[in-house]
Amino acid sequence: RGAMAGAARSRFAVVGGGIAGVTCAEKLAAEFPSEDIFLMTASPVIKAVTNFKQVSKTLEEFDVEEQQSSLLEKRYPNIRVIQSGVKQFKSDEHKIYTEDGKEYIYEKLCLCAGAKPKLIVEGNPYVLGIRDTDSAQAFQKNLAQAERIVVVGNGGIALELVYEIQGCEVIWAIKDKAIGNTFFDAGAAEFLLPKLTAESRETPIECKRTKYTLEGSEEKGRPTGVSDKLGSALGPDWHEGLHLKGTKEFSHKVHIEILCEVKKIHLQQEFIQLQRTSVTFPKGEKNVEADEVLWPVYVELTNGKIYGCNFIVSATGVVPNVEPFLDGNNFAVGEDGGLKVDKHMHTSLPDVYAAGDICTAAWEPSPVWHQMRLWTQARQMGWYAAKCMAADALGESIDMDFSFELFAHITKFFNYKVVVLGKYNAQGLGSDHELMLRCTKGHEYVKVVMQNGRMMGAVLIGETDLEETFENLILNQIDLSAYGEDLLNPDIDLEDYFD
């Protein structure tokens, strides 16, 4: 039997059933209705974008829904979903071998295999990585029996998690000075902090994103804490419908340990042999008491403190999922571990593109755009990669997509609407910038980053209604020096000036 006999051929193949991969496959399927598009995914469900809404030139909102892949094939009859992981990839032969022993030959390929949670330690049953729907369910099971947990990490997921947990002591270890540093500065953190410690909760605003459930997955009863590495990333409302409640009767108890990381994790026996003391949940600033309780696991922080707890949540970011593709292929890889792509989403290998969390943007970016591994960027990159593959296949040229002109992201934290634009934390601006703030406690927080009289970035928390005006000011780089501090004066209607 010739090697060719068993191989299926396609003009376009996409690897990964997350937002980047599905968006890419859908776009290719629409552009080439008579071609079969192969979509390879290790998971039985795919992630689809629903209720897409263009809020402004660069801001977009959408829901993410887990769907059976058959629904995708119904919408696009020319998408063939191949439910199997990639075992081996031979770029020089344009060939993919899947775990189920089949081989596929492509003309153009887009790798959208996402990223994996960065665990503080591998293989410890008391350490849970949270990044996808499966791990969130495992987490919920564990929390139901927990009296104290330690949360490590300072991104969006850690922030939401700590906010949502009730009836359980939370020790939150962050390496920065202030909470939520991937999205905010210390000022925004201060604005949000009262919400974190408030004893009573307002009822959350009815949430319109779909709840995440996998049909039949609850029944299977996966052992707690085991996450098969295949789940897709969580969305902004992943905690909806999860009852994040521990065993205690009080609602909220959070203690933040700043400027520290995990030094070592000790199991109970190891801790007893250490003959060191662990500390109780801090009551006041100076009040550090030895803990009498024996805990299943102990976390030693770099600041010298040891806390016992039921388990540890590792919410420390992600690493691009490049493993299956590197072997035997000479990919250029970025410092963050992603596959480097140029401004047409090309990797360093011919006919191989990449999009979403797996890739590292290696083009010279616009001065007010940067890469962040977020759902919005996964969607934009998947869509644009498909456009680039189509243009290359047809020998056409293509312009860089407008969504890479300005970094723009809209989300929710602690029930506040949050919009971040441009270099909202003065990323890469050095000390050559100034900040302007306007803050109404419990209502809104507005911060702009200025450089040489021009707006470079902004953080808007609450219903500020300033996003479109600020988006224009950043995109147009108008010199605003004349306005000085009045730029944020609520009595001045900026829109009158800049329409």
Coordinates of C-alpha atoms in Angstrom, one line a residue, residues 5-498:
A5 CA -3.3 5.8 -0.2
G6 CA -4.3 6.5 3.4
A7 CA -3.8 10.3 3.4
A8 CA -6.7 12.7 3.1
R9 CA -5.9 15.9 1.3
S10 CA -7.2 19.4 1.8
R11 CA -6.3 22.8 0.5
F12 CA -6.7 24.2 4.1
A13 CA -6.3 22.7 7.5
V14 CA -6.7 24.3 10.9
V15 CA -5.6 22.7 14.2
G16 CA -7.5 23.7 17.4
G17 CA -11.2 23.9 18.3
G18 CA -11.0 27.1 20.4
I19 CA -12.1 30.6 19.3
A20 CA -9.1 31.2 17.0
G21 CA -9.3 27.9 15.2
V22 CA -13.1 27.8 14.8
T23 CA -13.2 31.5 13.6
C24 CA -10.4 30.7 11.1
A25 CA -12.1 27.6 9.8
E26 CA -15.5 29.4 9.5
K27 CA -13.9 32.3 7.6
L28 CA -12.0 29.9 5.2
A29 CA -15.2 27.8 4.7
A30 CA -17.1 31.0 3.7
E31 CA -14.4 32.2 1.3
F32 CA -14.0 28.8 -0.3
P33 CA -17.4 27.1 -0.3
S34 CA -16.3 24.4 -2.7
E35 CA -13.2 23.3 -0.7
D36 CA -13.2 21.0 2.3
I37 CA -11.7 22.7 5.3
F38 CA -10.2 20.3 7.9
L39 CA -10.5 21.3 11.5
M40 CA -8.6 19.1 13.9
T41 CA -9.5 19.2 17.6
A42 CA -8.7 17.0 20.5
S43 CA -11.9 17.9 22.3
P44 CA -15.5 16.8 21.5
V45 CA -16.8 20.3 21.8
I46 CA -15.7 23.4 20.0
K47 CA -16.0 27.1 21.1
A48 CA -18.1 29.3 18.9
V49 CA -18.6 33.1 18.9
T50 CA -22.2 34.1 19.3
N51 CA -24.0 37.4 19.7
F52 CA -21.1 39.3 18.2
K53 CA -21.5 43.0 18.5
Q54 CA -19.1 45.7 17.2
V55 CA -19.3 48.3 20.1
S56 CA -17.1 50.9 18.4
K57 CA -14.4 50.9 15.8
T58 CA -12.1 48.6 17.7
L59 CA -14.2 47.4 20.7
E60 CA -16.2 44.2 20.3
E61 CA -18.4 42.2 22.6
F62 CA -19.4 38.6 22.1
D63 CA -20.4 35.5 24.0
V64 CA -18.6 32.2 23.7
E65 CA -20.6 29.0 23.5
E66 CA -19.5 25.5 23.8
Q67 CA -21.1 23.5 21.0
Q68 CA -21.0 20.0 19.6
S69 CA -18.9 20.0 16.5
S70 CA -21.8 18.7 14.5
L71 CA -23.4 22.1 14.8
L72 CA -20.4 23.7 13.2
E73 CA -20.6 21.2 10.3
K74 CA -24.3 22.0 9.9
R75 CA -23.6 25.7 9.6
Y76 CA -20.7 25.1 7.2
P77 CA -21.2 21.8 5.3
N78 CA -17.6 22.1 3.9
I79 CA -16.0 22.0 7.3
R80 CA -14.8 18.6 8.3
V81 CA -14.2 18.3 12.0
I82 CA -11.5 15.7 12.8
Q83 CA -11.8 14.8 16.4
S84 CA -8.3 13.7 17.3
G85 CA -5.2 15.2 18.7
V86 CA -2.1 15.9 16.6
K87 CA 0.6 13.2 17.2
Q88 CA 3.2 14.4 14.7
F89 CA 3.6 17.3 12.3
K90 CA 6.0 17.1 9.3
S91 CA 6.1 20.6 7.8
D92 CA 8.5 19.7 5.0
E93 CA 6.0 17.1 3.8
H94 CA 2.9 19.3 4.5
K95 CA 1.6 16.4 6.6
I96 CA -0.2 15.9 9.9
Y97 CA -0.4 12.6 11.8
T98 CA -3.3 12.4 14.3
E99 CA -3.4 10.3 17.4
D100 CA -5.9 7.9 15.8
G101 CA -3.3 6.8 13.3
K102 CA -4.6 8.8 10.3
E103 CA -2.6 11.2 8.1
Y104 CA -3.6 14.4 6.4
I105 CA -2.0 16.5 3.7
Y106 CA -2.6 20.2 3.5
E107 CA -1.6 23.0 1.2
K108 CA -1.9 25.7 3.9
L109 CA -2.2 25.1 7.6
C110 CA -3.1 27.3 10.6
L111 CA -2.0 26.3 14.1
C112 CA -4.5 27.5 16.7
A113 CA -3.8 25.0 19.6
G114 CA -4.0 27.7 22.3
A115 CA -2.1 27.6 25.6
K116 CA -1.9 25.6 28.8
P117 CA -2.1 26.8 32.4
K118 CA 1.3 27.6 33.8
L119 CA 1.2 25.5 37.0
I120 CA 3.4 26.5 40.0
V121 CA 4.3 22.8 40.3
E122 CA 3.4 19.9 38.1
G123 CA 1.8 16.7 39.4
N124 CA 0.8 17.8 42.9
P125 CA -2.8 16.7 43.7
Y126 CA -3.3 19.8 46.0
V127 CA -2.5 22.2 43.2
L128 CA -5.3 23.1 40.7
G129 CA -4.7 25.1 37.6
I130 CA -7.7 27.1 36.5
R131 CA -8.0 28.0 32.9
D132 CA -10.9 26.1 31.3
T133 CA -14.4 24.8 32.0
D134 CA -13.2 21.4 33.2
S135 CA -10.8 22.8 35.7
A136 CA -13.5 25.2 37.0
Q137 CA -15.8 22.2 37.7
A138 CA -13.0 20.3 39.5
F139 CA -12.4 23.4 41.5
Q140 CA -16.0 23.7 42.5
K141 CA -16.0 20.1 43.9
N142 CA -12.9 20.8 45.9
L143 CA -14.2 24.1 47.2
A144 CA -17.3 22.6 48.7
Q145 CA -15.2 20.9 51.4
A146 CA -12.7 23.7 51.8
E147 CA -12.1 26.0 54.8
R148 CA -9.1 27.8 53.5
I149 CA -7.5 28.0 50.1
V150 CA -4.4 29.8 48.8
V151 CA -4.8 31.5 45.4
V152 CA -1.6 32.3 43.5
G153 CA -1.6 34.7 40.6
N154 CA -2.7 38.2 39.6
G155 CA -4.5 38.1 36.3
G156 CA -8.1 38.4 35.5
I157 CA -9.0 34.8 36.5
A158 CA -7.4 35.1 40.0
L159 CA -9.3 38.4 40.4
E160 CA -12.7 37.0 39.5
L161 CA -12.1 33.9 41.5
V162 CA -11.3 35.7 44.7
Y163 CA -14.2 38.0 44.3
E164 CA -16.7 35.1 43.8
I165 CA -15.6 32.8 46.6
Q166 CA -17.7 32.8 49.7
G167 CA -17.6 30.9 53.0
C168 CA -13.9 30.1 52.7
E169 CA -10.8 31.8 53.9
V170 CA -8.7 33.0 51.0
I171 CA -5.0 33.8 51.2
W172 CA -4.2 35.5 47.9
A173 CA -0.5 35.6 47.0
I174 CA 0.5 38.1 44.4
K175 CA 4.0 39.1 43.1
D176 CA 3.0 42.7 42.5
K177 CA 2.2 45.5 44.8
A178 CA -1.5 45.7 43.8
I179 CA -4.2 43.4 42.7
G180 CA -5.2 42.7 39.1
N181 CA -2.0 44.1 37.6
T182 CA -2.6 42.6 34.2
F183 CA -5.5 44.9 33.8
F184 CA -5.1 47.7 36.3
D185 CA -2.7 49.9 38.1
A186 CA -2.8 50.5 41.9
G187 CA -5.4 53.2 41.6
A188 CA -7.9 51.0 39.9
A189 CA -7.1 48.2 42.4
E190 CA -7.9 50.7 45.2
F191 CA -11.2 51.6 43.5
L192 CA -12.2 47.9 43.3
L193 CA -10.9 46.8 46.7
P194 CA -14.0 47.8 48.8
K195 CA -16.0 45.4 46.7
L196 CA -13.6 42.6 47.6
T197 CA -14.0 43.0 51.3
A198 CA -17.7 44.0 51.4
E199 CA -19.6 41.5 53.5
S200 CA -22.9 41.6 51.7
R201 CA -23.2 41.2 47.9
E202 CA -25.5 43.0 45.6
T203 CA -27.3 40.5 43.5
P204 CA -25.3 40.2 40.3
I205 CA -26.7 41.7 37.2
E206 CA -28.4 39.0 35.1
C207 CA -25.7 37.7 32.9
K208 CA -26.4 37.2 29.2
R209 CA -23.5 34.9 28.4
T210 CA -24.3 31.2 28.1
K211 CA -23.5 29.0 30.9
Y212 CA -20.8 26.4 30.2
T213 CA -22.0 22.8 30.4
L214 CA -20.9 19.8 28.6
E215 CA -23.7 17.4 27.9
G216 CA -23.2 14.3 30.0
S217 CA -19.9 15.4 31.4
E218 CA -21.1 15.9 34.9
E219 CA -22.2 12.2 35.1
K220 CA -18.9 10.8 34.2
G221 CA -17.5 12.0 37.4
R222 CA -13.9 12.8 36.6
P223 CA -11.6 12.5 39.6
T224 CA -11.3 15.9 41.3
G225 CA -8.4 18.0 40.3
V226 CA -7.6 16.0 37.2
S227 CA -7.7 18.3 34.2
D228 CA -7.2 16.7 30.9
K229 CA -5.0 19.3 29.2
L230 CA -7.4 19.8 26.3
G231 CA -10.1 22.2 27.6
S232 CA -10.4 25.6 26.0
A233 CA -9.9 28.8 27.8
L234 CA -12.5 30.2 30.2
G235 CA -14.6 33.2 29.2
P236 CA -15.3 36.3 31.3
D237 CA -18.3 34.7 32.9
W238 CA -17.0 31.3 33.6
H239 CA -17.9 31.4 37.2
E240 CA -21.6 31.9 36.4
G241 CA -23.6 28.9 37.4
L242 CA -20.8 27.5 39.6
H243 CA -21.6 27.7 43.3
L244 CA -18.4 29.0 44.6
K245 CA -19.1 28.4 48.3
G246 CA -16.9 26.8 50.9
T247 CA -17.9 25.4 54.2
K248 CA -17.8 28.5 56.4
E249 CA -20.9 30.6 57.2
F250 CA -19.3 34.1 56.7
S251 CA -19.4 35.4 53.2
H252 CA -16.0 37.0 52.5
K253 CA -12.6 36.6 54.0
V254 CA -9.6 37.6 51.9
H255 CA -6.1 38.3 53.0
I256 CA -3.7 39.5 50.4
E257 CA 0.1 38.8 50.6
I258 CA 1.8 41.2 48.2
L259 CA 5.2 41.1 46.6
C260 CA 5.7 37.4 47.1
E261 CA 5.7 34.1 45.3
V262 CA 5.5 30.5 46.3
K263 CA 8.8 29.2 47.5
K264 CA 7.9 25.7 48.3
I265 CA 4.8 23.5 48.8
H266 CA 4.9 21.0 51.7
L267 CA 2.6 18.0 52.2
Q268 CA 1.4 17.5 55.7
Q269 CA 4.0 14.9 56.6
E270 CA 6.9 17.0 55.2
F271 CA 5.6 20.0 57.1
I272 CA 5.5 18.1 60.4
Q273 CA 9.1 17.1 59.8
L274 CA 10.2 20.6 59.1
Q275 CA 9.2 21.6 62.7
R276 CA 8.3 25.1 61.6
T277 CA 5.2 27.0 62.5
S278 CA 2.5 28.0 60.1
V279 CA 0.3 31.1 60.8
T280 CA -3.4 31.5 61.2
F281 CA -5.6 33.7 59.0
P282 CA -4.4 37.2 59.9
K283 CA -6.9 39.2 62.0
G284 CA -5.0 42.5 62.2
E285 CA -1.9 43.9 60.8
K286 CA 0.6 42.8 63.5
N287 CA -1.4 40.0 64.8
V288 CA 0.4 36.9 63.6
E289 CA -0.5 33.7 65.6
A290 CA 0.7 30.2 65.2
D291 CA -1.9 27.9 63.7
E292 CA -3.0 24.9 65.7
V293 CA -4.9 23.2 62.9
L294 CA -3.2 20.5 60.8
W295 CA -3.8 21.1 57.1
P296 CA -3.5 18.7 54.1
V297 CA -0.9 21.0 52.4
Y298 CA 1.3 24.0 53.3
V299 CA 2.5 26.9 51.2
E300 CA 5.8 28.5 52.1
L301 CA 6.0 32.0 50.6
T302 CA 9.1 33.9 49.7
N303 CA 8.3 36.4 52.4
G304 CA 8.9 33.7 55.0
K305 CA 5.3 33.0 56.0
I306 CA 3.8 29.5 55.9
Y307 CA 0.1 29.0 55.5
G308 CA -1.8 25.7 55.8
C309 CA -4.8 25.2 53.5
N310 CA -7.0 22.6 51.8
F311 CA -5.7 23.3 48.4
I312 CA -3.9 25.8 46.2
V313 CA -5.2 27.4 43.1
S314 CA -2.6 28.2 40.5
A315 CA -4.0 31.1 38.3
T316 CA -0.6 32.2 37.1
G317 CA -1.1 32.6 33.4
V318 CA -0.6 30.4 30.4
V319 CA 2.2 28.9 28.2
P320 CA 1.6 28.5 24.5
N321 CA 0.8 24.9 23.6
V322 CA 3.6 24.4 21.1
E323 CA 4.9 20.9 22.2
P324 CA 3.2 18.7 19.6
F325 CA 4.5 20.9 16.7
L326 CA 8.1 21.7 17.5
D327 CA 9.6 18.2 17.0
G328 CA 11.5 18.0 13.7
N329 CA 10.2 21.5 12.6
N330 CA 12.4 24.5 12.7
F331 CA 9.9 27.1 14.1
A332 CA 11.1 30.5 15.2
V333 CA 9.8 30.7 18.8
G334 CA 9.2 34.0 20.8
E335 CA 10.5 34.8 24.3
D336 CA 7.1 33.9 25.7
G337 CA 7.2 30.4 24.1
G338 CA 4.8 31.1 21.2
L339 CA 5.3 30.5 17.5
K340 CA 6.5 33.8 16.0
V341 CA 4.2 35.2 13.3
D342 CA 4.7 38.1 11.0
K343 CA 2.1 40.7 10.0
H344 CA 0.4 38.1 7.8
M345 CA 0.2 35.5 10.6
H346 CA 2.9 33.5 8.8
T347 CA 5.1 31.4 11.1
S348 CA 8.8 30.9 10.0
L349 CA 7.8 27.8 8.0
P350 CA 6.3 27.9 4.5
D351 CA 2.5 27.5 4.3
V352 CA 2.2 27.4 8.1
Y353 CA 0.2 30.1 9.9
A354 CA -0.7 30.5 13.5
A355 CA -3.3 32.5 15.5
G356 CA -4.5 33.0 19.0
D357 CA -2.7 32.0 22.3
I358 CA -0.2 29.7 20.5
C359 CA 1.4 32.5 18.6
T360 CA 3.6 35.5 19.4
A361 CA 3.1 38.6 17.4
A362 CA 6.6 39.3 16.0
W363 CA 5.7 42.2 13.7
E364 CA 6.5 45.8 14.5
P365 CA 3.3 46.7 16.3
S366 CA 1.3 50.0 16.2
P367 CA 2.5 52.2 19.1
V368 CA -0.9 51.7 20.9
W369 CA -1.3 47.9 20.3
H370 CA 0.2 45.0 22.2
Q371 CA -0.5 41.3 22.3
M372 CA -2.4 39.8 25.3
R373 CA -3.8 36.3 25.4
L374 CA -7.4 37.2 25.4
W375 CA -10.5 35.9 23.7
T376 CA -10.9 39.1 21.6
Q377 CA -7.5 38.8 20.2
A378 CA -8.0 35.0 19.5
R379 CA -11.1 35.9 17.4
Q380 CA -9.4 38.7 15.6
M381 CA -6.3 36.7 14.8
G382 CA -8.2 33.6 13.7
W383 CA -10.3 35.8 11.3
Y384 CA -7.3 37.7 10.0
A385 CA -5.2 34.5 9.5
A386 CA -8.0 33.0 7.3
K387 CA -8.0 36.3 5.3
C388 CA -4.2 36.0 4.8
M389 CA -4.3 32.3 3.9
A390 CA -7.0 33.1 1.3
A391 CA -5.1 36.0 -0.1
D392 CA -1.9 34.0 -0.4
A393 CA -3.8 31.1 -2.0
L394 CA -5.3 33.4 -4.6
G395 CA -2.1 35.4 -5.1
E396 CA -3.6 38.7 -3.8
S397 CA -2.2 41.2 -1.4
I398 CA -3.8 42.2 1.9
D399 CA -3.5 45.0 4.4
M400 CA -3.0 44.6 8.1
D401 CA -6.3 44.2 9.9
F402 CA -7.6 47.4 11.6
S403 CA -8.1 45.6 14.9
F404 CA -4.3 45.6 15.4
E405 CA -4.2 49.4 15.2
L406 CA -5.4 49.9 18.8
F407 CA -5.4 47.5 21.8
A408 CA -9.1 47.5 23.0
H409 CA -10.7 45.1 25.4
I410 CA -14.0 45.2 27.2
T411 CA -14.8 43.0 30.2
K412 CA -16.4 42.9 33.6
F413 CA -14.8 42.8 37.0
F414 CA -16.8 42.8 40.3
N415 CA -19.9 43.7 38.3
Y416 CA -18.3 46.9 36.9
K417 CA -18.0 47.4 33.1
V418 CA -14.2 47.7 32.4
V419 CA -12.8 49.0 29.2
V420 CA -9.0 49.1 28.5
L421 CA -7.6 51.0 25.6
G422 CA -4.1 51.3 24.1
K423 CA -1.2 51.4 26.5
Y424 CA -3.6 51.5 29.4
N425 CA -0.8 50.7 31.9
A426 CA 1.8 52.8 30.1
Q427 CA 3.3 49.5 28.7
G428 CA 6.6 50.2 27.1
L429 CA 6.4 54.0 27.6
G430 CA 9.2 54.2 30.2
S431 CA 9.0 57.1 32.6
D432 CA 8.1 59.5 29.7
H433 CA 4.4 59.8 30.4
E434 CA 1.9 61.2 32.8
L435 CA -1.4 60.0 34.2
M436 CA -4.6 61.8 34.7
L437 CA -7.3 60.4 37.0
R438 CA -11.0 61.0 37.7
C439 CA -12.6 58.8 40.3
T440 CA -16.0 58.7 42.0
K441 CA -16.0 56.2 44.8
G442 CA -18.3 53.2 44.1
H443 CA -19.3 54.7 40.8
E444 CA -16.5 55.2 38.2
Y445 CA -12.8 55.3 37.7
V446 CA -11.2 57.0 34.7
K447 CA -7.5 57.0 34.0
V448 CA -5.7 58.3 30.9
V449 CA -2.1 57.8 29.9
M450 CA -0.6 60.9 28.2
Q451 CA 2.6 61.3 26.3
N452 CA 3.7 64.6 24.7
G453 CA 0.2 65.9 24.9
R454 CA -1.3 62.9 23.2
M455 CA -3.5 60.2 24.7
M456 CA -1.8 56.8 24.6
G457 CA -4.1 54.7 26.7
A458 CA -7.0 54.6 29.1
V459 CA -8.8 52.5 31.8
L460 CA -12.5 53.1 32.2
I461 CA -14.4 51.4 35.0
G462 CA -18.1 51.9 35.4
E463 CA -20.6 53.4 33.0
T464 CA -18.4 56.2 31.8
D465 CA -19.6 56.5 28.2
L466 CA -16.2 57.7 27.2
E467 CA -14.9 54.8 25.3
E468 CA -15.6 56.0 21.7
T469 CA -14.3 59.5 22.4
F470 CA -11.1 58.2 23.9
E471 CA -10.7 55.6 21.2
N472 CA -10.8 58.4 18.6
L473 CA -8.4 60.5 20.6
I474 CA -5.9 57.7 20.8
L475 CA -6.3 56.6 17.2
N476 CA -6.0 60.2 15.9
Q477 CA -3.1 61.2 18.2
I478 CA -4.5 64.7 18.4
D479 CA -2.4 67.1 20.5
L480 CA -4.5 67.7 23.7
S481 CA -2.0 69.9 25.6
A482 CA -4.4 72.9 25.4
Y483 CA -7.0 71.1 27.6
G484 CA -4.6 70.3 30.4
E485 CA -6.5 68.8 33.4
D486 CA -9.9 69.8 31.8
L487 CA -9.6 66.8 29.6
L488 CA -11.3 64.8 32.4
N489 CA -13.6 67.5 33.7
P490 CA -17.0 65.9 33.8
D491 CA -18.7 69.2 33.1
I492 CA -17.0 69.5 29.7
D493 CA -18.6 67.4 27.0
L494 CA -15.6 66.2 25.1
E495 CA -17.7 64.8 22.2
D496 CA -18.5 68.4 21.2
Y497 CA -14.9 69.0 20.5
F498 CA -13.9 65.8 18.7

